[in-house]
PDB file of N, CA and C and ligand atoms in Angstrom:
ATOM      1  N   MET A   1       0.994  -1.353  -0.074  1.00  0.00           N
ATOM      2  CA  MET A   1       0.037  -0.136   0.192  1.00  0.00           C
ATOM      3  C   MET A   1       0.828   1.243   0.057  1.00  0.00           C
ATOM      4  N   SER A   2       0.544   2.190  -0.887  1.00  0.00           N
ATOM      5  CA  SER A   2       1.408   3.423  -0.682  1.00  0.00           C
ATOM      6  C   SER A   2       0.329   4.624  -0.352  1.00  0.00           C
ATOM      7  N   GLY A   3       1.057   5.697  -0.256  1.00  0.00           N
ATOM      8  CA  GLY A   3       0.259   6.980   0.091  1.00  0.00           C
ATOM      9  C   GLY A   3      -0.468   7.267  -1.209  1.00  0.00           C
ATOM     10  N   GLY A   4      -1.194   8.543  -0.849  1.00  0.00           N
ATOM     11  CA  GLY A   4      -1.909   9.017  -1.940  1.00  0.00           C
ATOM     12  C   GLY A   4      -2.464  10.425  -1.444  1.00  0.00           C
ATOM     13  N   SER A   5      -3.797  10.775  -1.775  1.00  0.00           N
ATOM     14  CA  SER A   5      -4.251  11.958  -1.194  1.00  0.00           C
ATOM     15  C   SER A   5      -5.883  11.795  -1.189  1.00  0.00           C
ATOM     16  N   PHE A   6      -6.372  12.554  -0.130  1.00  0.00           N
ATOM     17  CA  PHE A   6      -7.963  12.684  -0.140  1.00  0.00           C
ATOM     18  C   PHE A   6      -8.309  14.079   0.026  1.00  0.00           C
ATOM     19  N   LEU A   7      -9.804  14.166  -0.112  1.00  0.00           N
ATOM     20  CA  LEU A   7      -9.892  15.754   0.025  1.00  0.00           C
ATOM     21  C   LEU A   7     -10.575  16.093   1.370  1.00  0.00           C
ATOM     22  N   TRP A   8      -9.988  17.127   1.782  1.00  0.00           N
ATOM     23  CA  TRP A   8     -10.540  17.860   3.128  1.00  0.00           C
ATOM     24  C   TRP A   8     -11.151  19.234   2.896  1.00  0.00           C
ATOM     25  N   ARG A   9     -12.443  19.345   3.177  1.00  0.00           N
ATOM     26  CA  ARG A   9     -13.224  20.464   2.608  1.00  0.00           C
ATOM     27  C   ARG A   9     -12.849  20.959   1.087  1.00  0.00           C
ATOM     28  N   GLY A  10     -12.592  19.927   0.342  1.00  0.00           N
ATOM     29  CA  GLY A  10     -12.329  19.973  -1.117  1.00  0.00           C
ATOM     30  C   GLY A  10     -11.106  20.425  -1.575  1.00  0.00           C
ATOM     31  N   ALA A  11     -10.022  20.316  -0.660  1.00  0.00           N
ATOM     32  CA  ALA A  11      -8.738  20.464  -0.759  1.00  0.00           C
ATOM     33  C   ALA A  11      -7.967  19.145  -0.547  1.00  0.00           C
ATOM     34  N   ALA A  12      -6.960  18.957  -1.558  1.00  0.00           N
ATOM     35  CA  ALA A  12      -6.236  17.743  -1.390  1.00  0.00           C
ATOM     36  C   ALA A  12      -5.259  17.662  -0.231  1.00  0.00           C
ATOM     37  N   ILE A  13      -5.336  16.520   0.505  1.00  0.00           N
ATOM     38  CA  ILE A  13      -4.288  16.300   1.728  1.00  0.00           C
ATOM     39  C   ILE A  13      -3.742  15.109   1.307  1.00  0.00           C
ATOM     40  N   SER A  14      -2.436  14.971   1.346  1.00  0.00           N
ATOM     41  CA  SER A  14      -1.606  13.776   1.075  1.00  0.00           C
ATOM     42  C   SER A  14      -1.315  13.063   2.438  1.00  0.00           C
ATOM     43  N   PHE A  15      -1.408  11.651   2.255  1.00  0.00           N
ATOM     44  CA  PHE A  15      -1.153  10.773   3.421  1.00  0.00           C
ATOM     45  C   PHE A  15      -0.083   9.921   2.996  1.00  0.00           C
ATOM     46  N   ARG A  16       0.525   9.365   4.015  1.00  0.00           N
ATOM     47  CA  ARG A  16       1.567   8.281   3.954  1.00  0.00           C
ATOM     48  C   ARG A  16       0.902   7.036   4.057  1.00  0.00           C
ATOM     49  N   ALA A  17       1.509   5.725   3.530  1.00  0.00           N
ATOM     50  CA  ALA A  17       0.960   4.476   3.792  1.00  0.00           C
ATOM     51  C   ALA A  17       0.725   4.266   5.201  1.00  0.00           C
ATOM     52  N   GLY A  18      -0.607   3.583   5.327  1.00  0.00           N
ATOM     53  CA  GLY A  18      -0.865   3.166   6.827  1.00  0.00           C
ATOM     54  C   GLY A  18      -1.242   4.422   7.773  1.00  0.00           C
ATOM     55  N   GLU A  19      -1.332   5.732   7.311  1.00  0.00           N
ATOM     56  CA  GLU A  19      -1.833   6.777   8.129  1.00  0.00           C
ATOM     57  C   GLU A  19      -3.346   6.667   8.172  1.00  0.00           C
ATOM     58  N   SER A  20      -3.637   7.378   9.436  1.00  0.00           N
ATOM     59  CA  SER A  20      -4.997   7.491   9.564  1.00  0.00           C
ATOM     60  C   SER A  20      -5.422   8.960   8.998  1.00  0.00           C
ATOM     61  N   ILE A  21      -6.873   9.254   8.973  1.00  0.00           N
ATOM     62  CA  ILE A  21      -7.178  10.535   8.251  1.00  0.00           C
ATOM     63  C   ILE A  21      -6.751  11.500   9.322  1.00  0.00           C
ATOM     64  N   ALA A  22      -6.869  11.336  10.431  1.00  0.00           N
ATOM     65  CA  ALA A  22      -6.419  12.293  11.558  1.00  0.00           C
ATOM     66  C   ALA A  22      -4.908  12.656  11.633  1.00  0.00           C
ATOM     67  N   SER A  23      -4.387  11.580  11.354  1.00  0.00           N
ATOM     68  CA  SER A  23      -2.816  11.974  11.572  1.00  0.00           C
ATOM     69  C   SER A  23      -2.584  12.689  10.304  1.00  0.00           C
ATOM     70  N   ALA A  24      -2.951  12.421   8.922  1.00  0.00           N
ATOM     71  CA  ALA A  24      -2.510  13.050   7.679  1.00  0.00           C
ATOM     72  C   ALA A  24      -3.310  14.571   7.985  1.00  0.00           C
ATOM     73  N   LEU A  25      -4.180  14.728   8.590  1.00  0.00           N
ATOM     74  CA  LEU A  25      -4.577  16.277   8.779  1.00  0.00           C
ATOM     75  C   LEU A  25      -3.931  16.971   9.638  1.00  0.00           C
ATOM     76  N   LEU A  26      -3.354  16.387  10.802  1.00  0.00           N
ATOM     77  CA  LEU A  26      -2.792  16.907  11.626  1.00  0.00           C
ATOM     78  C   LEU A  26      -1.405  17.383  11.126  1.00  0.00           C
ATOM     79  N   ARG A  27      -0.785  16.444  10.463  1.00  0.00           N
ATOM     80  CA  ARG A  27       0.514  16.805   9.820  1.00  0.00           C
ATOM     81  C   ARG A  27       0.371  17.829   8.654  1.00  0.00           C
ATOM     82  N   ALA A  28      -0.746  17.981   8.154  1.00  0.00           N
ATOM     83  CA  ALA A  28      -1.019  19.124   7.208  1.00  0.00           C
ATOM     84  C   ALA A  28      -1.330  20.296   7.685  1.00  0.00           C
ATOM     85  N   GLY A  29      -1.244  20.485   9.188  1.00  0.00           N
ATOM     86  CA  GLY A  29      -1.733  21.609   9.920  1.00  0.00           C
ATOM     87  C   GLY A  29      -3.227  21.850  10.274  1.00  0.00           C
ATOM     88  N   GLU A  30      -3.861  20.778   9.657  1.00  0.00           N
ATOM     89  CA  GLU A  30      -5.488  20.922   9.967  1.00  0.00           C
ATOM     90  C   GLU A  30      -5.814  20.458  11.341  1.00  0.00           C
ATOM     91  N   ARG A  31      -5.954  21.214  12.483  1.00  0.00           N
ATOM     92  CA  ARG A  31      -6.363  20.973  13.722  1.00  0.00           C
ATOM     93  C   ARG A  31      -7.746  21.104  14.069  1.00  0.00           C
ATOM     94  N   ASP A  32      -8.294  22.119  13.398  1.00  0.00           N
ATOM     95  CA  ASP A  32      -9.857  22.166  13.636  1.00  0.00           C
ATOM     96  C   ASP A  32     -10.631  21.342  12.573  1.00  0.00           C
ATOM     97  N   LEU A  33     -11.367  20.220  13.327  1.00  0.00           N
ATOM     98  CA  LEU A  33     -12.103  19.276  12.542  1.00  0.00           C
ATOM     99  C   LEU A  33     -13.579  19.756  12.488  1.00  0.00           C
ATOM    100  N   GLY A  34     -13.994  20.980  12.678  1.00  0.00           N
ATOM    101  CA  GLY A  34     -15.151  21.285  12.626  1.00  0.00           C
ATOM    102  C   GLY A  34     -16.059  21.381  14.103  1.00  0.00           C
ATOM    103  N   ALA A  35     -17.426  21.466  14.096  1.00  0.00           N
ATOM    104  CA  ALA A  35     -18.023  21.536  15.146  1.00  0.00           C
ATOM    105  C   ALA A  35     -19.079  20.392  15.381  1.00  0.00           C
ATOM    106  N   ASP A  36     -19.225  19.951  16.657  1.00  0.00           N
ATOM    107  CA  ASP A  36     -20.277  18.889  16.846  1.00  0.00           C
ATOM    108  C   ASP A  36     -21.636  19.449  16.869  1.00  0.00           C
ATOM    109  N   GLY A  37     -22.658  18.721  17.072  1.00  0.00           N
ATOM    110  CA  GLY A  37     -24.049  19.019  17.160  1.00  0.00           C
ATOM    111  C   GLY A  37     -24.205  20.317  18.217  1.00  0.00           C
ATOM    112  N   ALA A  38     -23.555  20.179  19.074  1.00  0.00           N
ATOM    113  CA  ALA A  38     -23.834  21.331  20.337  1.00  0.00           C
ATOM    114  C   ALA A  38     -22.956  22.659  19.936  1.00  0.00           C
ATOM    115  N   GLY A  39     -22.275  22.480  18.909  1.00  0.00           N
ATOM    116  CA  GLY A  39     -21.366  23.913  18.379  1.00  0.00           C
ATOM    117  C   GLY A  39     -19.999  23.829  18.917  1.00  0.00           C
ATOM    118  N   ALA A  40     -19.360  22.760  19.751  1.00  0.00           N
ATOM    119  CA  ALA A  40     -18.159  22.740  20.330  1.00  0.00           C
ATOM    120  C   ALA A  40     -17.269  22.539  19.249  1.00  0.00           C
ATOM    121  N   ARG A  41     -16.089  22.678  19.191  1.00  0.00           N
ATOM    122  CA  ARG A  41     -15.062  22.496  18.072  1.00  0.00           C
ATOM    123  C   ARG A  41     -14.667  21.216  18.431  1.00  0.00           C
ATOM    124  N   LEU A  42     -14.236  20.481  17.215  1.00  0.00           N
ATOM    125  CA  LEU A  42     -13.948  19.099  17.343  1.00  0.00           C
ATOM    126  C   LEU A  42     -12.294  19.109  16.866  1.00  0.00           C
ATOM    127  N   ARG A  43     -11.560  18.254  17.444  1.00  0.00           N
ATOM    128  CA  ARG A  43     -10.007  18.001  17.080  1.00  0.00           C
ATOM    129  C   ARG A  43      -9.607  16.646  17.414  1.00  0.00           C
ATOM    130  N   TYR A  44      -8.584  16.347  17.056  1.00  0.00           N
ATOM    131  CA  TYR A  44      -7.778  15.211  17.453  1.00  0.00           C
ATOM    132  C   TYR A  44      -7.406  15.217  18.787  1.00  0.00           C
ATOM    133  N   PHE A  45      -7.583  14.046  19.678  1.00  0.00           N
ATOM    134  CA  PHE A  45      -7.333  14.279  20.985  1.00  0.00           C
ATOM    135  C   PHE A  45      -6.832  12.763  21.444  1.00  0.00           C
ATOM    136  N   CYS A  46      -7.630  11.983  21.560  1.00  0.00           N
ATOM    137  CA  CYS A  46      -7.072  10.379  22.319  1.00  0.00           C
ATOM    138  C   CYS A  46      -6.545   9.716  21.311  1.00  0.00           C
ATOM    139  N   GLY A  47      -6.717   9.775  20.138  1.00  0.00           N
ATOM    140  CA  GLY A  47      -6.165   8.806  19.141  1.00  0.00           C
ATOM    141  C   GLY A  47      -6.535   7.328  19.190  1.00  0.00           C
ATOM    142  N   ILE A  48      -7.546   6.844  20.029  1.00  0.00           N
ATOM    143  CA  ILE A  48      -7.587   5.490  20.263  1.00  0.00           C
ATOM    144  C   ILE A  48      -9.289   5.322  20.028  1.00  0.00           C
ATOM    145  N   GLY A  49     -10.034   6.280  19.395  1.00  0.00           N
ATOM    146  CA  GLY A  49     -11.538   5.957  19.268  1.00  0.00           C
ATOM    147  C   GLY A  49     -12.388   6.218  20.726  1.00  0.00           C
ATOM    148  N   ALA A  50     -11.738   6.705  21.519  1.00  0.00           N
ATOM    149  CA  ALA A  50     -12.525   6.713  22.809  1.00  0.00           C
ATOM    150  C   ALA A  50     -13.299   7.983  23.015  1.00  0.00           C
ATOM    151  N   CYS A  51     -12.537   9.166  22.592  1.00  0.00           N
ATOM    152  CA  CYS A  51     -13.298  10.420  22.984  1.00  0.00           C
ATOM    153  C   CYS A  51     -14.364  10.912  22.139  1.00  0.00           C
ATOM    154  N   GLN A  52     -14.438  10.533  20.760  1.00  0.00           N
ATOM    155  CA  GLN A  52     -15.318  11.043  19.736  1.00  0.00           C
ATOM    156  C   GLN A  52     -15.053  12.378  19.449  1.00  0.00           C
ATOM    157  N   ASN A  53     -13.873  12.921  19.820  1.00  0.00           N
ATOM    158  CA  ASN A  53     -13.572  14.457  19.378  1.00  0.00           C
ATOM    159  C   ASN A  53     -13.141  14.532  18.022  1.00  0.00           C
ATOM    160  N   CYS A  54     -12.882  13.396  17.340  1.00  0.00           N
ATOM    161  CA  CYS A  54     -12.322  13.709  15.765  1.00  0.00           C
ATOM    162  C   CYS A  54     -13.178  13.271  14.813  1.00  0.00           C
ATOM    163  N   LEU A  55     -14.525  13.116  15.205  1.00  0.00           N
ATOM    164  CA  LEU A  55     -15.676  12.829  14.076  1.00  0.00           C
ATOM    165  C   LEU A  55     -15.483  13.654  12.955  1.00  0.00           C
ATOM    166  N   VAL A  56     -15.718  13.115  11.690  1.00  0.00           N
ATOM    167  CA  VAL A  56     -15.793  13.624  10.444  1.00  0.00           C
ATOM    168  C   VAL A  56     -16.698  13.013   9.610  1.00  0.00           C
ATOM    169  N   SER A  57     -17.022  13.759   8.418  1.00  0.00           N
ATOM    170  CA  SER A  57     -17.862  12.836   7.340  1.00  0.00           C
ATOM    171  C   SER A  57     -16.727  12.200   6.416  1.00  0.00           C
ATOM    172  N   VAL A  58     -16.848  10.922   6.059  1.00  0.00           N
ATOM    173  CA  VAL A  58     -16.016  10.170   5.199  1.00  0.00           C
ATOM    174  C   VAL A  58     -16.769   9.597   4.259  1.00  0.00           C
ATOM    175  N   ASP A  59     -16.796  10.263   2.879  1.00  0.00           N
ATOM    176  CA  ASP A  59     -17.844   9.965   1.934  1.00  0.00           C
ATOM    177  C   ASP A  59     -19.101   9.803   2.394  1.00  0.00           C
ATOM    178  N   GLY A  60     -19.567  10.737   3.242  1.00  0.00           N
ATOM    179  CA  GLY A  60     -20.821  10.728   3.823  1.00  0.00           C
ATOM    180  C   GLY A  60     -21.431  10.039   4.971  1.00  0.00           C
ATOM    181  N   SER A  61     -20.501   9.121   5.587  1.00  0.00           N
ATOM    182  CA  SER A  61     -20.798   8.534   6.888  1.00  0.00           C
ATOM    183  C   SER A  61     -19.860   9.305   7.915  1.00  0.00           C
ATOM    184  N   ILE A  62     -20.479   9.251   9.083  1.00  0.00           N
ATOM    185  CA  ILE A  62     -19.671   9.952  10.038  1.00  0.00           C
ATOM    186  C   ILE A  62     -18.613   8.916  10.874  1.00  0.00           C
ATOM    187  N   ALA A  63     -17.458   9.051  10.820  1.00  0.00           N
ATOM    188  CA  ALA A  63     -16.404   8.231  11.431  1.00  0.00           C
ATOM    189  C   ALA A  63     -15.442   8.867  12.222  1.00  0.00           C
ATOM    190  N   GLU A  64     -14.685   8.239  13.027  1.00  0.00           N
ATOM    191  CA  GLU A  64     -13.735   8.800  13.802  1.00  0.00           C
ATOM    192  C   GLU A  64     -12.437   8.829  13.025  1.00  0.00           C
ATOM    193  N   SER A  65     -11.866   9.868  12.717  1.00  0.00           N
ATOM    194  CA  SER A  65     -10.832  10.241  11.828  1.00  0.00           C
ATOM    195  C   SER A  65      -9.672   9.528  12.363  1.00  0.00           C
ATOM    196  N   CYS A  66      -9.276   9.226  13.770  1.00  0.00           N
ATOM    197  CA  CYS A  66      -8.088   8.637  14.324  1.00  0.00           C
ATOM    198  C   CYS A  66      -8.142   7.270  14.059  1.00  0.00           C
ATOM    199  N   LEU A  67      -9.263   6.582  13.640  1.00  0.00           N
ATOM    200  CA  LEU A  67      -9.367   5.311  13.475  1.00  0.00           C
ATOM    201  C   LEU A  67      -9.602   4.890  12.022  1.00  0.00           C
ATOM    202  N   THR A  68      -9.845   5.948  11.230  1.00  0.00           N
ATOM    203  CA  THR A  68     -10.321   5.556   9.780  1.00  0.00           C
ATOM    204  C   THR A  68      -8.852   5.737   8.896  1.00  0.00           C
ATOM    205  N   PRO A  69      -8.537   4.623   8.221  1.00  0.00           N
ATOM    206  CA  PRO A  69      -7.372   4.760   7.517  1.00  0.00           C
ATOM    207  C   PRO A  69      -7.442   5.678   6.187  1.00  0.00           C
ATOM    208  N   ALA A  70      -6.509   6.597   5.948  1.00  0.00           N
ATOM    209  CA  ALA A  70      -6.671   7.388   4.837  1.00  0.00           C
ATOM    210  C   ALA A  70      -6.708   6.528   3.822  1.00  0.00           C
ATOM    211  N   SER A  71      -7.313   6.973   2.416  1.00  0.00           N
ATOM    212  CA  SER A  71      -7.175   6.161   1.380  1.00  0.00           C
ATOM    213  C   SER A  71      -7.462   7.117   0.107  1.00  0.00           C
ATOM    214  N   ASP A  72      -7.052   6.782  -0.921  1.00  0.00           N
ATOM    215  CA  ASP A  72      -6.954   7.648  -1.992  1.00  0.00           C
ATOM    216  C   ASP A  72      -8.436   8.062  -2.483  1.00  0.00           C
ATOM    217  N   GLY A  73      -8.691   9.358  -2.605  1.00  0.00           N
ATOM    218  CA  GLY A  73      -9.815   9.668  -3.257  1.00  0.00           C
ATOM    219  C   GLY A  73     -11.003   9.976  -2.326  1.00  0.00           C
ATOM    220  N   LEU A  74     -10.803   9.632  -0.890  1.00  0.00           N
ATOM    221  CA  LEU A  74     -11.997   9.834   0.075  1.00  0.00           C
ATOM    222  C   LEU A  74     -12.249  11.205   0.046  1.00  0.00           C
ATOM    223  N   LYS A  75     -13.522  11.624   0.313  1.00  0.00           N
ATOM    224  CA  LYS A  75     -14.270  12.866   0.566  1.00  0.00           C
ATOM    225  C   LYS A  75     -14.334  13.058   1.816  1.00  0.00           C
ATOM    226  N   VAL A  76     -13.476  13.765   2.596  1.00  0.00           N
ATOM    227  CA  VAL A  76     -13.564  14.131   4.195  1.00  0.00           C
ATOM    228  C   VAL A  76     -14.306  15.502   4.309  1.00  0.00           C
ATOM    229  N   ASP A  77     -15.041  15.825   5.393  1.00  0.00           N
ATOM    230  CA  ASP A  77     -15.497  16.994   5.680  1.00  0.00           C
ATOM    231  C   ASP A  77     -15.870  17.007   6.951  1.00  0.00           C
ATOM    232  N   PRO A  78     -15.938  18.241   7.437  1.00  0.00           N
ATOM    233  CA  PRO A  78     -16.586  18.555   8.908  1.00  0.00           C
ATOM    234  C   PRO A  78     -17.956  17.784   8.987  1.00  0.00           C
ATOM    235  N   VAL A  79     -18.361  17.372   9.991  1.00  0.00           N
ATOM    236  CA  VAL A  79     -19.692  16.904  10.234  1.00  0.00           C
ATOM    237  C   VAL A  79     -20.760  17.638  10.085  1.00  0.00           C
ATOM    238  N   GLU A  80     -20.463  19.080  10.543  1.00  0.00           N
ATOM    239  CA  GLU A  80     -21.639  20.194  10.276  1.00  0.00           C
ATOM    240  C   GLU A  80     -21.825  20.612   8.855  1.00  0.00           C
ATOM    241  N   ALA A  81     -20.793  20.227   7.928  1.00  0.00           N
ATOM    242  CA  ALA A  81     -21.002  20.659   6.623  1.00  0.00           C
ATOM    243  C   ALA A  81     -21.819  19.492   5.872  1.00  0.00           C
ATOM    244  N   VAL A  82     -21.975  18.328   6.270  1.00  0.00           N
ATOM    245  CA  VAL A  82     -22.781  17.398   5.499  1.00  0.00           C
ATOM    246  C   VAL A  82     -23.942  16.929   6.370  1.00  0.00           C
ATOM    247  N   HIS A  83     -23.740  16.985   7.649  1.00  0.00           N
ATOM    248  CA  HIS A  83     -24.985  16.305   8.294  1.00  0.00           C
ATOM    249  C   HIS A  83     -25.749  17.405   9.121  1.00  0.00           C
ATOM    250  N   GLY A  84     -25.257  18.773   9.080  1.00  0.00           N
ATOM    251  CA  GLY A  84     -25.856  19.927   9.445  1.00  0.00           C
ATOM    252  C   GLY A  84     -25.659  19.914  10.931  1.00  0.00           C
TER     253      GLY A  84
HETATM  254  S1  FES B 101      -9.283  11.564  18.810  1.00  0.00           S
HETATM  255 FE1  FES B 101     -10.580  10.484  20.291  1.00  0.00          FE
HETATM  256  S2  FES B 101     -11.923   9.086  18.887  1.00  0.00           S
HETATM  257 FE2  FES B 101     -10.609   9.999  17.668  1.00  0.00          FE
END
């Protein structure tokens, strides 16, 4: 498996083989992952799927960005941009 790129807010983010979406976003300097339903800002925090602070929309489905492997061509957006 090799790296590639996915879209974050419509902009290409490159990733390395085996990297999570959250890790690739962090390495690209993207720390603000949008807002949750209550308006709190989401960001990478625990890295193990426990805090739910890194939820994003991945091809239209809500997922933990720290647990979701980056893959070529994914469309990743803040949750509120897709699910209101
Ligand atoms: S950073 Fe805590 S669930 Fe992803």
